[in-house]
Coordinates of C-alpha atoms and ligand atoms in Angstrom, one line a residue:
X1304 CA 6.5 20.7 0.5
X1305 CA 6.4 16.8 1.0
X1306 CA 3.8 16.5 4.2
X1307 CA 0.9 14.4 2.7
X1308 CA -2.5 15.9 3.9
X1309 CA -2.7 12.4 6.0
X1310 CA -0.3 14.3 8.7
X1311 CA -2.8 16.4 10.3
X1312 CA -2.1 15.1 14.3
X1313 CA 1.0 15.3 16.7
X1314 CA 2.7 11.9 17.1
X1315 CA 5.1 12.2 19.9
X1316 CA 8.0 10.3 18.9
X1317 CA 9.0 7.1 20.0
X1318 CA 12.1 6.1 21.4
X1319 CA 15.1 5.3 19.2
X1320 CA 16.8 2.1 19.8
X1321 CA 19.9 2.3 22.4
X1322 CA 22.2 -0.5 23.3
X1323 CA 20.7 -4.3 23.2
X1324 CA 17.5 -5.9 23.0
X1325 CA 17.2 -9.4 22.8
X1326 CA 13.7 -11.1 20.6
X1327 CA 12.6 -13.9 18.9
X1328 CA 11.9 -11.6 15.9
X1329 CA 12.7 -8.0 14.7
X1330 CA 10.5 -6.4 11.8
X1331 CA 12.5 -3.9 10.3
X1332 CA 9.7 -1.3 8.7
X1333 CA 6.6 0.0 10.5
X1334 CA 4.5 0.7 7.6
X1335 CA 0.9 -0.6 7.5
X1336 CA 2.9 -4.2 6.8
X1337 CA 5.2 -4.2 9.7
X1338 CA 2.8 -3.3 12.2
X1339 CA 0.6 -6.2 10.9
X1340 CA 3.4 -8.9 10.9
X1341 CA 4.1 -7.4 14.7
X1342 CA 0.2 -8.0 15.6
X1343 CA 0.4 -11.6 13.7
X1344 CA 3.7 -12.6 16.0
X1345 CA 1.6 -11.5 19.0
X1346 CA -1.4 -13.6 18.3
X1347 CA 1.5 -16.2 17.8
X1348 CA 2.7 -15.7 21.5
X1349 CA 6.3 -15.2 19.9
X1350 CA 8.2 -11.7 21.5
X1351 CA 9.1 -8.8 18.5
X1352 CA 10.2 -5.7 18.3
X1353 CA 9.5 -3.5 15.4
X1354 CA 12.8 -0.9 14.3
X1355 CA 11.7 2.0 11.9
X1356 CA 14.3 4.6 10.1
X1357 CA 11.8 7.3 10.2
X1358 CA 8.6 7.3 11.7
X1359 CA 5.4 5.4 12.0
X1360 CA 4.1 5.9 8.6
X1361 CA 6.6 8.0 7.5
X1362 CA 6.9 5.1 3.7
X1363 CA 4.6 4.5 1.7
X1364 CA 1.6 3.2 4.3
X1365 CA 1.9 7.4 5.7
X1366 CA 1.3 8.6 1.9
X1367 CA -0.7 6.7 -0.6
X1368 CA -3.7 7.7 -1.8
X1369 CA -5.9 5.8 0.9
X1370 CA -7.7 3.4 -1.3
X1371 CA -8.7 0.0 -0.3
X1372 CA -8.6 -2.3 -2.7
X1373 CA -9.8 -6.2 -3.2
X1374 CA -7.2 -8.2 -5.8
X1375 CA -3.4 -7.4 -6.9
X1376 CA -2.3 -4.9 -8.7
X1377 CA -3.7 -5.5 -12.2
X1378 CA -7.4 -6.6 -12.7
X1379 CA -9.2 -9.1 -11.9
X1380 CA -9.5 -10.7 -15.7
X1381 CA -6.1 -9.9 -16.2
X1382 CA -4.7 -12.0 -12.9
X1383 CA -7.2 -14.6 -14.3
X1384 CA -5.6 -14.8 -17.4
X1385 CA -1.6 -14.3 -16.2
X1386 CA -2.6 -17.2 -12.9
X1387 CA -5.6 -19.3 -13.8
X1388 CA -8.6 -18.5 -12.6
X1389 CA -8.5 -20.8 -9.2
X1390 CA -5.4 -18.7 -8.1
X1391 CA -6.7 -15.2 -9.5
X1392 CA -10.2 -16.6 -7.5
X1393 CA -8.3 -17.9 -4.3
X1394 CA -5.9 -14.6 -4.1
X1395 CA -8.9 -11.8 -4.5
X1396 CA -11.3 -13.6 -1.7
X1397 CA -8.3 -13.7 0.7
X1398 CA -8.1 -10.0 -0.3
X1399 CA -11.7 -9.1 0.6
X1400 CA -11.7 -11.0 3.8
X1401 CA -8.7 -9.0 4.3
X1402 CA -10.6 -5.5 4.1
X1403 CA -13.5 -6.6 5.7
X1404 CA -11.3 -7.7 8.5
X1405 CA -9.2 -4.1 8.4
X1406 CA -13.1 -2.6 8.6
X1407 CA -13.9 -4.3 11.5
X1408 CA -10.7 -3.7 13.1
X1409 CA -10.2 -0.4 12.4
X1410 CA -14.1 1.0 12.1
X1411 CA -13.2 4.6 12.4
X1412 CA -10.2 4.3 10.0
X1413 CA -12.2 2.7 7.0
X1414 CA -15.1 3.2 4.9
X1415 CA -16.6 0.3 2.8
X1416 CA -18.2 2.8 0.0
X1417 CA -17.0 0.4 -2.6
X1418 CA -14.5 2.3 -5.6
X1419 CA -15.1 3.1 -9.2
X1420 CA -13.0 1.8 -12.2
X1421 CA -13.9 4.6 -14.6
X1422 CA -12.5 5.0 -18.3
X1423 CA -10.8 7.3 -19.7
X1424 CA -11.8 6.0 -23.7
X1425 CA -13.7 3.7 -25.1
X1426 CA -10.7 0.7 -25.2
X1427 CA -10.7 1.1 -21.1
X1428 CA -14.6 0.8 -21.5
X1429 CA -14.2 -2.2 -23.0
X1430 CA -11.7 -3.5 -20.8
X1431 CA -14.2 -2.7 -17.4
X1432 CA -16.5 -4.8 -19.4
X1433 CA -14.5 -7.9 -19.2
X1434 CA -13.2 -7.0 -15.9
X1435 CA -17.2 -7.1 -14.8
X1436 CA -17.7 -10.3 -16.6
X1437 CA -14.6 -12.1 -15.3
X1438 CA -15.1 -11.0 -11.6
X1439 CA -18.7 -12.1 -11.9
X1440 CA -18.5 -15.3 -13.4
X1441 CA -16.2 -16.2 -9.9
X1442 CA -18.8 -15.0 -8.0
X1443 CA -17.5 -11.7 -7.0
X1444 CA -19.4 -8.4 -6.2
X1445 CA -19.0 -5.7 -9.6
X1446 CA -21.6 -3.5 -11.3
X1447 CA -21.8 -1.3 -14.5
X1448 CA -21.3 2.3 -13.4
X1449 CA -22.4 5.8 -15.4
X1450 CA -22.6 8.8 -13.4
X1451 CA -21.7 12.1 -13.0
X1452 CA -17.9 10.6 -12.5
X1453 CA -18.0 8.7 -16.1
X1454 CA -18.3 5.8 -16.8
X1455 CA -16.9 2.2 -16.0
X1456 CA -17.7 0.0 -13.0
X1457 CA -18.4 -0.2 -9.6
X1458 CA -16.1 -2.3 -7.0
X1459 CA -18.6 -2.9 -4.1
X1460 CA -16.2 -4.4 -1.5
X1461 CA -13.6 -1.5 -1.7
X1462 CA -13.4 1.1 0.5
X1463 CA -10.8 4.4 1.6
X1464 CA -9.4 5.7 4.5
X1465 CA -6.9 7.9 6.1
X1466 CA -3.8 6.1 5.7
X1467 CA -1.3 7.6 8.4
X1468 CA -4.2 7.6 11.2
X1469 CA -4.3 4.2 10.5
X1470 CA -1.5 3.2 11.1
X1471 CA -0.7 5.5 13.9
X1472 CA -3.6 3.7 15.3
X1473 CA -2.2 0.2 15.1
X1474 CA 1.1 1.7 16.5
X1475 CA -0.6 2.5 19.8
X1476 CA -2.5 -0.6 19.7
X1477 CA 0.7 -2.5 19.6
X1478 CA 2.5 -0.6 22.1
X1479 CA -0.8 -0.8 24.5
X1480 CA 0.0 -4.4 24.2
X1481 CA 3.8 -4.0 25.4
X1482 CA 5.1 -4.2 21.7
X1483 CA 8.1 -2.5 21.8
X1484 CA 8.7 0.1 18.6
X1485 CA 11.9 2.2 17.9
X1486 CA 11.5 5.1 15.6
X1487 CA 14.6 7.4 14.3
X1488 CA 16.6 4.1 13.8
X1489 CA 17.8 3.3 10.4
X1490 CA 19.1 -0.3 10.1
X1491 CA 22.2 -0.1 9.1
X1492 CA 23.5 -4.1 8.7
X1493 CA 21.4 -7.3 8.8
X1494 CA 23.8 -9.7 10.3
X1495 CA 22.9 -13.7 11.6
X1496 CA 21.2 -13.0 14.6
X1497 CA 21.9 -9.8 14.9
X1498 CA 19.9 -6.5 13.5
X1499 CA 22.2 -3.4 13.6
X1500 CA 21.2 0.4 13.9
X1501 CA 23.5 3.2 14.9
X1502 CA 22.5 3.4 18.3
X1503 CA 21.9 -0.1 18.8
X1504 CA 21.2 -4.2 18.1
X1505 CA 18.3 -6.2 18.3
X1506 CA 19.8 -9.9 18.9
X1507 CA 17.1 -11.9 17.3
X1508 CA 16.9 -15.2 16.1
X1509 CA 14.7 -14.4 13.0
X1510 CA 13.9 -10.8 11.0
X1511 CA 11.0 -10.1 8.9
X1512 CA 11.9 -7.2 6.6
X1513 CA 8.3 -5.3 5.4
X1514 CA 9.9 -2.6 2.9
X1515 CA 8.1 -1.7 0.1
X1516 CA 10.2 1.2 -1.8
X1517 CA 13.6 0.5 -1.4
X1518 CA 13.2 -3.2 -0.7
X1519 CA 16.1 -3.8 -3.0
X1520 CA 18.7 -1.4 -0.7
X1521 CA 17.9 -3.4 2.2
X1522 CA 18.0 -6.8 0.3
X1523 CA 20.2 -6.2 -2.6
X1524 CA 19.8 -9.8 -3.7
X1525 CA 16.4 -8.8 -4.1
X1526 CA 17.4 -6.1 -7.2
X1527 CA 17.0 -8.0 -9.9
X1528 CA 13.5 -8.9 -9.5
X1529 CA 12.4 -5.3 -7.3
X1530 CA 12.5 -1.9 -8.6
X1531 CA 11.7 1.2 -6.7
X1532 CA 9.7 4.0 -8.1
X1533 CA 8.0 6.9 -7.4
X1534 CA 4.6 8.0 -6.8
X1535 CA 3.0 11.7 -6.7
X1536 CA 0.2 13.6 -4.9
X1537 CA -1.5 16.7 -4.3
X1538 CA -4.5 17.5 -1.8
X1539 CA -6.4 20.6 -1.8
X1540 CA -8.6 22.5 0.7
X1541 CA -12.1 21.9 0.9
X1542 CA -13.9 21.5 -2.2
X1543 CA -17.8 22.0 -2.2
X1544 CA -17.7 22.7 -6.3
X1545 CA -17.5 18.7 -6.7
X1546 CA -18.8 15.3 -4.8
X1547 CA -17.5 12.3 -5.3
X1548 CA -18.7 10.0 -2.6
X1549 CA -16.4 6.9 -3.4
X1550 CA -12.8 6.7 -4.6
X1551 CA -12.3 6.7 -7.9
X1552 CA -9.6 5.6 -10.7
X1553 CA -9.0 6.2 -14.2
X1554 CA -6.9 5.6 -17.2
X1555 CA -6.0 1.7 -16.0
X1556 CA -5.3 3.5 -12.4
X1557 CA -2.8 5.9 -13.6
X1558 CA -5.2 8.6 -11.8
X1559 CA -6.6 8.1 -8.7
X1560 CA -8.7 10.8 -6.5
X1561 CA -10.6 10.3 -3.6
X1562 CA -12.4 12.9 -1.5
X1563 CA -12.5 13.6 2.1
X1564 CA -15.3 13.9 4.3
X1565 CA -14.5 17.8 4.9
X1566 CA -14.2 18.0 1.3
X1567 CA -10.6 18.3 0.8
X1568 CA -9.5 16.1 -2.8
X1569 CA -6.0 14.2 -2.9
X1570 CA -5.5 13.1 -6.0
X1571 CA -2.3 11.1 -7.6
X1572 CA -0.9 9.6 -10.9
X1573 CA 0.9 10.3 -14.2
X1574 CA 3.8 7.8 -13.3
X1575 CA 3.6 6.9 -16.6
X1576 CA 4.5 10.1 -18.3
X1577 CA 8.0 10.8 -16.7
X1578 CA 8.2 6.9 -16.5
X1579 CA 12.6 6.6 -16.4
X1580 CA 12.5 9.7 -14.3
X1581 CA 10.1 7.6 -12.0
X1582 CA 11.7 4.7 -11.3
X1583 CA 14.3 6.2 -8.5
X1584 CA 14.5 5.6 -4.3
X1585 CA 13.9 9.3 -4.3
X1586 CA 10.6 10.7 -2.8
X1587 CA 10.3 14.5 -3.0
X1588 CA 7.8 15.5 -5.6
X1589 CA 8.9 17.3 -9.3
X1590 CA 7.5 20.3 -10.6
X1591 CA 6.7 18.2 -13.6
X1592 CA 4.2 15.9 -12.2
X1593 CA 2.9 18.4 -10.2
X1594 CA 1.7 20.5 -13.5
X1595 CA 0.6 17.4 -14.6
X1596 CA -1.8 16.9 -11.7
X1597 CA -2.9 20.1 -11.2
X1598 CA -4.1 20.4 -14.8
X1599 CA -6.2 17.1 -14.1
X1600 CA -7.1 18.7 -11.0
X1601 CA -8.7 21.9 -12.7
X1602 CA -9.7 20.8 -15.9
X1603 CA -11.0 16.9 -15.8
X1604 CA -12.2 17.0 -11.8
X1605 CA -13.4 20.6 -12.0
X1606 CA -12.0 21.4 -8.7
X1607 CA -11.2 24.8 -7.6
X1608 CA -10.6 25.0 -4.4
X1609 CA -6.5 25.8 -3.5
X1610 CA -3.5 23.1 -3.8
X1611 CA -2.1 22.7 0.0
X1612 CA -0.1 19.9 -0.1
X1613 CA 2.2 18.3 -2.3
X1614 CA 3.8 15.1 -1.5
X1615 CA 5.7 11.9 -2.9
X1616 CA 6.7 8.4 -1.8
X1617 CA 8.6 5.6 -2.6
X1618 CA 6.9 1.6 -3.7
X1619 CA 8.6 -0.8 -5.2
X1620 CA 6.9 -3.0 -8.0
X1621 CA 7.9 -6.6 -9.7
X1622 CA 8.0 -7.5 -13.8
X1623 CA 5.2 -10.1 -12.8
X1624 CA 3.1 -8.0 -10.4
X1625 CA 3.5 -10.3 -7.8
X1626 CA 4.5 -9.8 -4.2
X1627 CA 7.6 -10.6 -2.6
X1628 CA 7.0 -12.9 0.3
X1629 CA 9.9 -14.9 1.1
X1630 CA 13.1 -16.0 2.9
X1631 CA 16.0 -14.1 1.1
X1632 CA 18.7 -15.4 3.7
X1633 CA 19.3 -17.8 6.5
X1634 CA 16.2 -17.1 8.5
X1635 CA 15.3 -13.4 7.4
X1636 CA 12.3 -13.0 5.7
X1637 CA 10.9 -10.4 3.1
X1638 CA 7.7 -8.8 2.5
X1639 CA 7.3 -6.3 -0.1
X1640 CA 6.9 -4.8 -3.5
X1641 CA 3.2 -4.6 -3.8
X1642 CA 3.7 -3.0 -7.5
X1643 CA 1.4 0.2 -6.1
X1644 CA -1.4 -1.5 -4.0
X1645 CA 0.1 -2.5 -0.8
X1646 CA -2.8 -1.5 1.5
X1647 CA -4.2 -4.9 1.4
X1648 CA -1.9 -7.0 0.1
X1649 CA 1.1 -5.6 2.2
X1650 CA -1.1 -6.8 5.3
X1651 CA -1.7 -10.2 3.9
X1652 CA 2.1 -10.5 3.2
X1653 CA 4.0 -9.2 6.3
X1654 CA 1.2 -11.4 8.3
X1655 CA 2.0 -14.2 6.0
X1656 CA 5.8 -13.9 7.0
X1657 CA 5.1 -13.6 9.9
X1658 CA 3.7 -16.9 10.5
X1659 CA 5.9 -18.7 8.1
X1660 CA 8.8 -17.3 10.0
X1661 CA 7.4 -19.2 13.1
X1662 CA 7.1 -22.4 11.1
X1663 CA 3.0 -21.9 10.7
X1664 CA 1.3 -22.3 7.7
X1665 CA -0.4 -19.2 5.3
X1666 CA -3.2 -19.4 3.0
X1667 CA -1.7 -15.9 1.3
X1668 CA 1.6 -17.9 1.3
X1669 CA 0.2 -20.7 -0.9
X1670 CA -1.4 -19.3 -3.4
X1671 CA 0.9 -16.6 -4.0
X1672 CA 3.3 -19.6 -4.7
X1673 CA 0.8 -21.6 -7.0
X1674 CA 0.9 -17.9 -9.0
X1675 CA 4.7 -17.8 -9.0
X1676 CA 4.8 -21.2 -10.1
X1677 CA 2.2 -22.3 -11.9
X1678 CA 0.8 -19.5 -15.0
X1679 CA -2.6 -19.7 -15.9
X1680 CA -2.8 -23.5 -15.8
X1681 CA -2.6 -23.1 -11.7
Ligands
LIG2711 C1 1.6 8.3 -3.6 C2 1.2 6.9 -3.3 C3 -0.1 6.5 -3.5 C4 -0.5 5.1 -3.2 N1 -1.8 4.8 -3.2 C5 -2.2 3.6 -2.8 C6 -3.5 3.3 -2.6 O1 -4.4 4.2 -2.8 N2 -3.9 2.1 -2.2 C7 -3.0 1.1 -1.9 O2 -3.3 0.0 -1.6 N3 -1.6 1.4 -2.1 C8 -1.2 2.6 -2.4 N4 0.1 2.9 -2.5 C9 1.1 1.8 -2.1 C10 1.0 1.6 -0.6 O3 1.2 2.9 0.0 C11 2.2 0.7 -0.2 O4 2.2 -0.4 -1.0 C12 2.1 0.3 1.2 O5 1.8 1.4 2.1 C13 3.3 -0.3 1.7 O6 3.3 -0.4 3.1 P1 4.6 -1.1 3.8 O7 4.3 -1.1 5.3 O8 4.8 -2.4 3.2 O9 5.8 -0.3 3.4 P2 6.3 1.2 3.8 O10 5.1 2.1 4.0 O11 7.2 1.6 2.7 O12 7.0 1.0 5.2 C14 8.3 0.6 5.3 C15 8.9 1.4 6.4 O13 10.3 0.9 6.5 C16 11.1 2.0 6.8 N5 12.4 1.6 6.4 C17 13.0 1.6 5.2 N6 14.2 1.3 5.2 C18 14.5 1.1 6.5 C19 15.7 0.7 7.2 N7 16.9 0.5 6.6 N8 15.7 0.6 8.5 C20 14.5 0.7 9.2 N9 13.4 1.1 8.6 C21 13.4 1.3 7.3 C22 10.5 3.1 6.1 O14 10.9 4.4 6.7 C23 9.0 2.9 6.1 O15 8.4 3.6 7.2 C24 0.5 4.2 -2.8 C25 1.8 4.6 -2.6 C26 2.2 5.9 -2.8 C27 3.6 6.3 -2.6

């Protein structure tokens, strides 16, 4: 128990680090968001190397539920109403050109079918209402949705994928390009200049750390502000008893289900109902939430096919549900706690270090700071 459903391929793994490299910068992380800060320091003509404790995928970006998602973490009214609506507009545009940009990188990996919000009583119905209005009166893409899912609305610019073939994809892509990428090496110290593992350094004048769970054990001046928690999932065999031909999410996004195109359904959620129990660095799944989601499973999604995987992973969120993008110490540089939705937004953010580690301006970079700053008068 623990392999998501996404780990379906071989990956042969890739050497561990041994002795000394020398680069201008080291990620530490190759998740979805290390692999994109890698390809953004390419573009930038600047020489990396990426250091993972595990594998390719093997956080978060290996074992989420796949969804793609325009915005932050909350909805669109509510960013517009915590922000102002220029920064709540100026974030969630950058976040669509971001998934349309992942689609046409990526084709095979990611299907635009658009996602439902769907509610789970009337108050949530209510709620997608003035989600609908606020993303329309900025100009963005939303529709009223009943169907045989429920009801609630339609996100036309979202889309789903396989996450770990994604990113095993962008690994190769990298290491086509002579990106050099250590698996099996844990970082053990983050000294100036200097990125320690057991088998080896990486002397480097500048390190971009894209961690989402456990952000605050590499970075523990990042604690205060970055708490790790746990998310759950199960995936089932084929199921040709039900159809659901875009993601979905329910109850505020507690519940989340998406099916495959051979039919399989992953489905994850119900954080909220072991909530203290949740908020740990550990990532094997209980027996608990488990129940939880298989009840859902059976009795709200009608599915009956066989549960065949379980699985958990680590995120880590932040009290104002904004990212983390920024330089912690003397020239090392965070990107992380995506508060649940880092498919997107952990791109934008590792990119975004990425370039502001090289001295380069970010659009992400920006507004994310108007948000931090500024409250809804921004
Ligand atoms: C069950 C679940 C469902 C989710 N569903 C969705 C979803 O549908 N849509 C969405 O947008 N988001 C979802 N998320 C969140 C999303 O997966 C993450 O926000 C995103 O993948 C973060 O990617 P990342 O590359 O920033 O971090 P990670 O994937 O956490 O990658 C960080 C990497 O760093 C490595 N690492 C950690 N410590 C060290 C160290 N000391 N030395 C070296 N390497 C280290 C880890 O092994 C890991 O591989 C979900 C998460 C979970 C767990």
């Amino acid at each position: 128990m623990n392999a998501p459903v996404w780990d379906d391929s071989a990956w042969p793994p890739l050497p561990r680090l041994e002795g000394t490299v020398r680069a201008d910068v080291c990620v530490v992380g190759l998740g979805g968001s290390g692999l994109a800060a890698l390809e953004e320091l390419q573009a930038l003509g600047v020489t990396a190397v990426g250091v993972e404790a595990r594998s390719v995928g093997a956080g978060a970006a290996g074992r989420n539920g796949g969804f793609v998602l325009a915005g932050l973490a909350k909805a669109y009214h509510e960013t517009v109403a915590q922000f102002g609506r220029a920064t709540a507009a100026a974030l969630y545009r950058l976040t669509v050109a971001e998934i349309w940009r992942q689609a046409s990188d990526q084709p095979d990996h990611l299907r635009l079918t658009g996602s439902l919000r769907l509610a789970a009583d009337a108050a949530e119905l209510a709620d997608c209402g003035r989600q609908l209005a606020a993303l329309r009166a900025d100009g963005f893409a939303a529709e009223p949705y009943a169907g045989p899912e429920g009801e609630g609305i339609l996100l036309p610019a979202d889309g789903c994928m396989q996450p770990l073939r994604r990113v095993r994809a962008r690994a190769r892509q990298l290491r086509e390009r002579r990106v050099s990428l250590y698996e099996n090496s844990p970082v053990r110290r983050l000294v100036p200049g200097a990125v320690v593992t057991d088998g080896g350094t990486v002397l480097c004048g500048t390190v971009i750390v894209a961690v989402d769970g456990r952000l605050e054990l590499i970075l523990p001046e990042l604690a205060p502000r970055v708490r790790t928690a746990r998310l759950q999932m199960l995936a089932t065999a084929p199921a040709p008893e039900v159809h659901f031909s875009r993601p979905c999410y329910w109850r505020h996004g507690y519940e989340y289900w998406q099916q495959l195109p051979d039919g399989t359904v992953a489905l994850g959620g119900f954080r909220d109902h072991a909530l203290e129990a949740e908020w740990t660095t550990a990532a094997a799944p209980t027996a608990f939430i488990q129940r939880l989601l298989e009840k859902f499973l059976r009795e709200k999604l009608r599915v009956r096919a066989p549960v065949t995987h379980r699985w958990a992973g680590a995120v880590a969120y932040t009290a104002d549900g904004l990212p983390v993008l920024e330089q912690v110490r003397d020239q090392v540089w965070a990107a992380g706690a995506y508060s649940g939705t880092g498919n997107v937004v952990g791109a934008l953010g590792a990119r975004a270090a990425a370039r502001l580690a090289c001295g380069q301006g970010s659009e992400w970079a920006d507004w994310l700071g108007r948000a931090r700053a500024g409250g809804p008068g921004s």
